[in-house]
mmCIF file of the C-alpha atoms, coordinates in Angstrom:
data_MODEL
# 
_entry.id   MODEL 
# 
loop_
_atom_site.group_PDB 
_atom_site.id 
_atom_site.type_symbol 
_atom_site.label_atom_id 
_atom_site.label_alt_id 
_atom_site.label_comp_id 
_atom_site.label_asym_id 
_atom_site.label_entity_id 
_atom_site.label_seq_id 
_atom_site.pdbx_PDB_ins_code 
_atom_site.Cartn_x 
_atom_site.Cartn_y 
_atom_site.Cartn_z 
_atom_site.occupancy 
_atom_site.B_iso_or_equiv 
_atom_site.pdbx_formal_charge 
_atom_site.auth_seq_id 
_atom_site.auth_comp_id 
_atom_site.auth_asym_id 
_atom_site.auth_atom_id 
_atom_site.pdbx_PDB_model_num 
ATOM 1   C CA . GLN A 1 1   ? 33.735 87.909  150.853 1.00 0.00 ? 1   GLN A CA 1 
ATOM 2   C CA . ASN A 1 2   ? 36.708 85.746  149.988 1.00 0.00 ? 2   ASN A CA 1 
ATOM 3   C CA . ALA A 1 3   ? 39.578 85.068  152.374 1.00 0.00 ? 3   ALA A CA 1 
ATOM 4   C CA . ASN A 1 4   ? 41.768 87.802  150.842 1.00 0.00 ? 4   ASN A CA 1 
ATOM 5   C CA . GLN A 1 5   ? 39.095 90.457  151.351 1.00 0.00 ? 5   GLN A CA 1 
ATOM 6   C CA . GLN A 1 6   ? 38.626 89.354  154.941 1.00 0.00 ? 6   GLN A CA 1 
ATOM 7   C CA . GLU A 1 7   ? 42.362 89.743  155.530 1.00 0.00 ? 7   GLU A CA 1 
ATOM 8   C CA . GLY A 1 8   ? 42.422 93.233  154.003 1.00 0.00 ? 8   GLY A CA 1 
ATOM 9   C CA . VAL A 1 9   ? 44.063 92.140  150.763 1.00 0.00 ? 9   VAL A CA 1 
ATOM 10  C CA . GLY A 1 10  ? 40.982 92.463  148.560 1.00 0.00 ? 10  GLY A CA 1 
ATOM 11  C CA . HIS A 1 11  ? 39.870 95.217  146.216 1.00 0.00 ? 11  HIS A CA 1 
ATOM 12  C CA . HIS A 1 12  ? 39.020 97.671  149.009 1.00 0.00 ? 12  HIS A CA 1 
ATOM 13  C CA . ALA A 1 13  ? 42.484 97.415  150.578 1.00 0.00 ? 13  ALA A CA 1 
ATOM 14  C CA . GLN A 1 14  ? 44.103 98.286  147.262 1.00 0.00 ? 14  GLN A CA 1 
ATOM 15  C CA . ASN A 1 15  ? 42.221 101.593 146.985 1.00 0.00 ? 15  ASN A CA 1 
ATOM 16  C CA . TRP A 1 16  ? 43.071 103.078 150.379 1.00 0.00 ? 16  TRP A CA 1 
ATOM 17  C CA . THR A 1 17  ? 45.271 105.780 148.793 1.00 0.00 ? 17  THR A CA 1 
ATOM 18  C CA . ALA A 1 18  ? 42.235 107.317 147.100 1.00 0.00 ? 18  ALA A CA 1 
ATOM 19  C CA . THR A 1 19  ? 41.019 108.747 150.406 1.00 0.00 ? 19  THR A CA 1 
ATOM 20  C CA . GLU A 1 20  ? 44.113 108.966 152.622 1.00 0.00 ? 20  GLU A CA 1 
ATOM 21  C CA . VAL A 1 21  ? 46.797 111.642 152.753 1.00 0.00 ? 21  VAL A CA 1 
ATOM 22  C CA . LEU A 1 22  ? 50.099 110.144 151.671 1.00 0.00 ? 22  LEU A CA 1 
ATOM 23  C CA . PRO A 1 23  ? 53.333 110.817 153.598 1.00 0.00 ? 23  PRO A CA 1 
ATOM 24  C CA . GLY A 1 24  ? 54.378 114.393 152.914 1.00 0.00 ? 24  GLY A CA 1 
ATOM 25  C CA . GLY A 1 25  ? 51.003 115.284 151.414 1.00 0.00 ? 25  GLY A CA 1 
ATOM 26  C CA . ASP A 1 26  ? 49.701 117.099 154.466 1.00 0.00 ? 26  ASP A CA 1 
ATOM 27  C CA . LEU A 1 27  ? 50.241 120.576 153.013 1.00 0.00 ? 27  LEU A CA 1 
ATOM 28  C CA . SER A 1 28  ? 46.694 121.849 153.627 1.00 0.00 ? 28  SER A CA 1 
ATOM 29  C CA . GLU A 1 29  ? 43.074 121.339 152.752 1.00 0.00 ? 29  GLU A CA 1 
ATOM 30  C CA . GLY A 1 30  ? 41.548 122.530 149.507 1.00 0.00 ? 30  GLY A CA 1 
ATOM 31  C CA . ASN A 1 31  ? 43.106 123.198 146.132 1.00 0.00 ? 31  ASN A CA 1 
ATOM 32  C CA . ALA A 1 32  ? 46.304 121.159 145.744 1.00 0.00 ? 32  ALA A CA 1 
ATOM 33  C CA . THR A 1 33  ? 47.997 123.669 143.441 1.00 0.00 ? 33  THR A CA 1 
ATOM 34  C CA . GLU A 1 34  ? 47.353 126.578 145.783 1.00 0.00 ? 34  GLU A CA 1 
ATOM 35  C CA . ALA A 1 35  ? 48.490 124.500 148.774 1.00 0.00 ? 35  ALA A CA 1 
ATOM 36  C CA . PHE A 1 36  ? 51.734 123.554 147.054 1.00 0.00 ? 36  PHE A CA 1 
ATOM 37  C CA . ASP A 1 37  ? 52.379 127.135 145.952 1.00 0.00 ? 37  ASP A CA 1 
ATOM 38  C CA . ALA A 1 38  ? 51.892 128.377 149.518 1.00 0.00 ? 38  ALA A CA 1 
ATOM 39  C CA . PHE A 1 39  ? 54.156 125.626 150.852 1.00 0.00 ? 39  PHE A CA 1 
ATOM 40  C CA . TYR A 1 40  ? 56.817 126.454 148.270 1.00 0.00 ? 40  TYR A CA 1 
ATOM 41  C CA . ASP A 1 41  ? 56.649 130.146 149.230 1.00 0.00 ? 41  ASP A CA 1 
ATOM 42  C CA . GLU A 1 42  ? 57.186 129.143 152.886 1.00 0.00 ? 42  GLU A CA 1 
ATOM 43  C CA . LEU A 1 43  ? 60.212 127.038 151.919 1.00 0.00 ? 43  LEU A CA 1 
ATOM 44  C CA . CYS A 1 44  ? 61.721 129.920 149.964 1.00 0.00 ? 44  CYS A CA 1 
ATOM 45  C CA . ASN A 1 45  ? 61.237 132.215 152.968 1.00 0.00 ? 45  ASN A CA 1 
ATOM 46  C CA . ASP A 1 46  ? 62.675 129.643 155.383 1.00 0.00 ? 46  ASP A CA 1 
ATOM 47  C CA . TYR A 1 47  ? 65.645 128.764 153.139 1.00 0.00 ? 47  TYR A CA 1 
ATOM 48  C CA . PRO A 1 48  ? 66.479 132.036 151.333 1.00 0.00 ? 48  PRO A CA 1 
ATOM 49  C CA . GLU A 1 49  ? 69.996 130.927 150.365 1.00 0.00 ? 49  GLU A CA 1 
ATOM 50  C CA . MET A 1 50  ? 68.788 127.710 148.692 1.00 0.00 ? 50  MET A CA 1 
ATOM 51  C CA . PRO A 1 51  ? 68.116 127.693 144.942 1.00 0.00 ? 51  PRO A CA 1 
ATOM 52  C CA . GLY A 1 52  ? 64.376 127.937 144.304 1.00 0.00 ? 52  GLY A CA 1 
ATOM 53  C CA . LEU A 1 53  ? 64.479 125.234 141.625 1.00 0.00 ? 53  LEU A CA 1 
ATOM 54  C CA . LEU A 1 54  ? 66.092 122.784 144.058 1.00 0.00 ? 54  LEU A CA 1 
ATOM 55  C CA . LEU A 1 55  ? 63.476 123.571 146.727 1.00 0.00 ? 55  LEU A CA 1 
ATOM 56  C CA . ALA A 1 56  ? 60.649 123.129 144.219 1.00 0.00 ? 56  ALA A CA 1 
ATOM 57  C CA . ARG A 1 57  ? 61.952 119.785 142.973 1.00 0.00 ? 57  ARG A CA 1 
ATOM 58  C CA . MET A 1 58  ? 62.552 118.425 146.457 1.00 0.00 ? 58  MET A CA 1 
ATOM 59  C CA . ALA A 1 59  ? 59.134 119.651 147.626 1.00 0.00 ? 59  ALA A CA 1 
ATOM 60  C CA . ARG A 1 60  ? 57.484 117.913 144.658 1.00 0.00 ? 60  ARG A CA 1 
ATOM 61  C CA . ARG A 1 61  ? 59.287 114.668 145.521 1.00 0.00 ? 61  ARG A CA 1 
ATOM 62  C CA . HIS A 1 62  ? 58.773 114.710 149.285 1.00 0.00 ? 62  HIS A CA 1 
ATOM 63  C CA . GLY A 1 63  ? 56.046 117.192 150.166 1.00 0.00 ? 63  GLY A CA 1 
ATOM 64  C CA . SER A 1 64  ? 56.135 118.370 153.774 1.00 0.00 ? 64  SER A CA 1 
ATOM 65  C CA . GLN A 1 65  ? 58.802 115.774 154.560 1.00 0.00 ? 65  GLN A CA 1 
ATOM 66  C CA . VAL A 1 66  ? 61.306 117.931 152.685 1.00 0.00 ? 66  VAL A CA 1 
ATOM 67  C CA . ARG A 1 67  ? 61.794 119.832 155.947 1.00 0.00 ? 67  ARG A CA 1 
ATOM 68  C CA . GLU A 1 68  ? 63.290 116.676 157.474 1.00 0.00 ? 68  GLU A CA 1 
ATOM 69  C CA . ILE A 1 69  ? 65.774 116.492 154.610 1.00 0.00 ? 69  ILE A CA 1 
ATOM 70  C CA . LEU A 1 70  ? 66.662 120.173 154.859 1.00 0.00 ? 70  LEU A CA 1 
ATOM 71  C CA . ALA A 1 71  ? 66.972 120.131 158.658 1.00 0.00 ? 71  ALA A CA 1 
ATOM 72  C CA . GLY A 1 72  ? 69.925 122.251 159.715 1.00 0.00 ? 72  GLY A CA 1 
ATOM 73  C CA . ALA A 1 73  ? 70.828 123.303 156.170 1.00 0.00 ? 73  ALA A CA 1 
ATOM 74  C CA . LYS A 1 74  ? 71.116 126.949 155.239 1.00 0.00 ? 74  LYS A CA 1 
ATOM 75  C CA . ARG A 1 75  ? 72.888 126.737 151.879 1.00 0.00 ? 75  ARG A CA 1 
ATOM 76  C CA . VAL A 1 76  ? 73.045 124.104 149.168 1.00 0.00 ? 76  VAL A CA 1 
ATOM 77  C CA . GLN A 1 77  ? 76.573 123.199 150.321 1.00 0.00 ? 77  GLN A CA 1 
ATOM 78  C CA . ASP A 1 78  ? 75.054 122.053 153.623 1.00 0.00 ? 78  ASP A CA 1 
ATOM 79  C CA . LEU A 1 79  ? 73.256 119.248 151.755 1.00 0.00 ? 79  LEU A CA 1 
ATOM 80  C CA . GLY A 1 80  ? 76.518 117.366 151.218 1.00 0.00 ? 80  GLY A CA 1 
ATOM 81  C CA . GLU A 1 81  ? 77.747 115.931 147.974 1.00 0.00 ? 81  GLU A CA 1 
ATOM 82  C CA . ASN A 1 82  ? 76.014 117.103 144.798 1.00 0.00 ? 82  ASN A CA 1 
ATOM 83  C CA . PHE A 1 83  ? 75.584 113.996 142.657 1.00 0.00 ? 83  PHE A CA 1 
ATOM 84  C CA . GLY A 1 84  ? 74.152 115.935 139.703 1.00 0.00 ? 84  GLY A CA 1 
ATOM 85  C CA . GLY A 1 85  ? 70.640 116.165 138.338 1.00 0.00 ? 85  GLY A CA 1 
ATOM 86  C CA . GLY A 1 86  ? 69.373 117.950 141.450 1.00 0.00 ? 86  GLY A CA 1 
ATOM 87  C CA . LEU A 1 87  ? 70.265 115.071 143.802 1.00 0.00 ? 87  LEU A CA 1 
ATOM 88  C CA . HIS A 1 88  ? 72.230 115.739 146.986 1.00 0.00 ? 88  HIS A CA 1 
ATOM 89  C CA . GLU A 1 89  ? 73.650 113.580 149.727 1.00 0.00 ? 89  GLU A CA 1 
ATOM 90  C CA . ALA A 1 90  ? 71.200 114.724 152.432 1.00 0.00 ? 90  ALA A CA 1 
ATOM 91  C CA . GLU A 1 91  ? 68.240 113.611 150.321 1.00 0.00 ? 91  GLU A CA 1 
ATOM 92  C CA . VAL A 1 92  ? 69.811 110.249 149.573 1.00 0.00 ? 92  VAL A CA 1 
ATOM 93  C CA . ARG A 1 93  ? 70.712 109.651 153.217 1.00 0.00 ? 93  ARG A CA 1 
ATOM 94  C CA . TRP A 1 94  ? 67.098 110.479 154.137 1.00 0.00 ? 94  TRP A CA 1 
ATOM 95  C CA . LEU A 1 95  ? 65.830 108.012 151.511 1.00 0.00 ? 95  LEU A CA 1 
ATOM 96  C CA . ILE A 1 96  ? 68.136 105.326 152.878 1.00 0.00 ? 96  ILE A CA 1 
ATOM 97  C CA . ALA A 1 97  ? 67.060 105.903 156.466 1.00 0.00 ? 97  ALA A CA 1 
ATOM 98  C CA . ASN A 1 98  ? 63.350 106.552 155.955 1.00 0.00 ? 98  ASN A CA 1 
ATOM 99  C CA . GLU A 1 99  ? 62.393 104.695 152.804 1.00 0.00 ? 99  GLU A CA 1 
ATOM 100 C CA . TRP A 1 100 ? 64.972 101.907 152.955 1.00 0.00 ? 100 TRP A CA 1 
ATOM 101 C CA . ALA A 1 101 ? 66.482 102.818 149.582 1.00 0.00 ? 101 ALA A CA 1 
ATOM 102 C CA . ARG A 1 102 ? 69.438 100.511 148.907 1.00 0.00 ? 102 ARG A CA 1 
ATOM 103 C CA . GLU A 1 103 ? 70.005 100.506 145.137 1.00 0.00 ? 103 GLU A CA 1 
ATOM 104 C CA . SER A 1 104 ? 71.166 103.416 142.994 1.00 0.00 ? 104 SER A CA 1 
ATOM 105 C CA . ASP A 1 105 ? 68.597 102.676 140.275 1.00 0.00 ? 105 ASP A CA 1 
ATOM 106 C CA . ASP A 1 106 ? 65.821 102.791 142.877 1.00 0.00 ? 106 ASP A CA 1 
ATOM 107 C CA . VAL A 1 107 ? 66.882 106.293 143.907 1.00 0.00 ? 107 VAL A CA 1 
ATOM 108 C CA . LEU A 1 108 ? 67.661 107.584 140.411 1.00 0.00 ? 108 LEU A CA 1 
ATOM 109 C CA . TRP A 1 109 ? 64.698 106.223 138.485 1.00 0.00 ? 109 TRP A CA 1 
ATOM 110 C CA . ARG A 1 110 ? 61.864 105.389 140.881 1.00 0.00 ? 110 ARG A CA 1 
ATOM 111 C CA . ARG A 1 111 ? 62.102 107.632 143.943 1.00 0.00 ? 111 ARG A CA 1 
ATOM 112 C CA . THR A 1 112 ? 63.515 110.856 142.445 1.00 0.00 ? 112 THR A CA 1 
ATOM 113 C CA . LYS A 1 113 ? 63.756 110.567 138.631 1.00 0.00 ? 113 LYS A CA 1 
ATOM 114 C CA . CYS A 1 114 ? 67.035 112.509 138.966 1.00 0.00 ? 114 CYS A CA 1 
ATOM 115 C CA . GLY A 1 115 ? 68.703 109.973 136.693 1.00 0.00 ? 115 GLY A CA 1 
ATOM 116 C CA . LEU A 1 116 ? 66.920 111.696 133.815 1.00 0.00 ? 116 LEU A CA 1 
ATOM 117 C CA . HIS A 1 117 ? 69.009 114.810 134.456 1.00 0.00 ? 117 HIS A CA 1 
ATOM 118 C CA . MET A 1 118 ? 72.380 113.121 135.044 1.00 0.00 ? 118 MET A CA 1 
ATOM 119 C CA . ASN A 1 119 ? 74.999 112.023 132.564 1.00 0.00 ? 119 ASN A CA 1 
ATOM 120 C CA . ARG A 1 120 ? 76.440 108.511 132.536 1.00 0.00 ? 120 ARG A CA 1 
ATOM 121 C CA . ALA A 1 121 ? 79.513 109.464 134.580 1.00 0.00 ? 121 ALA A CA 1 
ATOM 122 C CA . GLU A 1 122 ? 77.339 111.028 137.291 1.00 0.00 ? 122 GLU A CA 1 
ATOM 123 C CA . ARG A 1 123 ? 75.061 107.965 137.419 1.00 0.00 ? 123 ARG A CA 1 
ATOM 124 C CA . GLU A 1 124 ? 78.052 105.627 137.655 1.00 0.00 ? 124 GLU A CA 1 
ATOM 125 C CA . ALA A 1 125 ? 79.682 107.725 140.388 1.00 0.00 ? 125 ALA A CA 1 
ATOM 126 C CA . PHE A 1 126 ? 76.394 107.750 142.300 1.00 0.00 ? 126 PHE A CA 1 
ATOM 127 C CA . ALA A 1 127 ? 76.109 103.955 141.966 1.00 0.00 ? 127 ALA A CA 1 
ATOM 128 C CA . ARG A 1 128 ? 79.581 103.600 143.509 1.00 0.00 ? 128 ARG A CA 1 
ATOM 129 C CA . TRP A 1 129 ? 78.600 105.960 146.339 1.00 0.00 ? 129 TRP A CA 1 
ATOM 130 C CA . MET A 1 130 ? 75.450 103.934 147.028 1.00 0.00 ? 130 MET A CA 1 
ATOM 131 C CA . GLU A 1 131 ? 77.431 100.684 147.082 1.00 0.00 ? 131 GLU A CA 1 
ATOM 132 C CA . SER A 1 132 ? 79.749 102.195 149.677 1.00 0.00 ? 132 SER A CA 1 
ATOM 133 C CA . ASN A 1 133 ? 77.128 103.919 151.792 1.00 0.00 ? 133 ASN A CA 1 
ATOM 134 C CA . ALA A 1 134 ? 73.653 102.403 151.556 1.00 0.00 ? 134 ALA A CA 1 
ATOM 135 C CA . SER A 1 135 ? 74.405 99.091  153.220 1.00 0.00 ? 135 SER A CA 1 
ATOM 136 C CA . HIS A 1 136 ? 76.269 100.795 156.076 1.00 0.00 ? 136 HIS A CA 1 
ATOM 137 C CA . THR A 1 137 ? 73.597 103.351 156.926 1.00 0.00 ? 137 THR A CA 1 
ATOM 138 C CA . THR A 1 138 ? 70.842 102.619 159.414 1.00 0.00 ? 138 THR A CA 1 
ATOM 139 C CA . PRO A 1 139 ? 68.215 104.971 160.812 1.00 0.00 ? 139 PRO A CA 1 
ATOM 140 C CA . GLU A 1 140 ? 70.179 105.119 164.068 1.00 0.00 ? 140 GLU A CA 1 
ATOM 141 C CA . SER A 1 141 ? 73.448 106.111 162.356 1.00 0.00 ? 141 SER A CA 1 
ATOM 142 C CA . ASN A 1 142 ? 71.707 108.591 160.115 1.00 0.00 ? 142 ASN A CA 1 
ATOM 143 C CA . SER A 1 143 ? 70.350 111.193 162.520 1.00 0.00 ? 143 SER A CA 1 
ATOM 144 C CA . ASN A 1 144 ? 70.075 114.565 160.809 1.00 0.00 ? 144 ASN A CA 1 
ATOM 145 C CA . ASN A 1 145 ? 70.959 112.835 157.532 1.00 0.00 ? 145 ASN A CA 1 
ATOM 146 C CA . GLY A 1 146 ? 74.645 112.940 158.415 1.00 0.00 ? 146 GLY A CA 1 
ATOM 147 C CA . MET A 1 147 ? 74.800 116.592 157.430 1.00 0.00 ? 147 MET A CA 1 
ATOM 148 C CA . VAL A 1 148 ? 75.237 119.849 159.332 1.00 0.00 ? 148 VAL A CA 1 
ATOM 149 C CA . ASN A 1 149 ? 74.393 119.857 163.025 1.00 0.00 ? 149 ASN A CA 1 
# 
């Protein structure tokens, strides 16, 4: 073994995701499609006033962690500002606090892909919001994503 492999940087260390459950992926054992469908049905039952499409998209992005984002919310208005493209303030605040998101492009194109469903004005407005909010938000100041209590 070379020094990198001994330190856990070698080929084996790069493939750990092949056998481990990723954050939010702990929906259940067995068929992934059936597990997601069952999880989505639970979300719809738990959040009956939320649009099903929004729940599905957020569940696809975050898996079981979506419940952290939705904590305390009953209606879509409880998620804070709607930036467009299916992206809401509660999700962004969660990304800032839990995934250290700091740049608008990171949120729009890498973490959520919501930028694909937003027009230029919405993307620019979101970039301004991120500039004003991302650097001032820490995990400690972001309990409950800054939304409903």
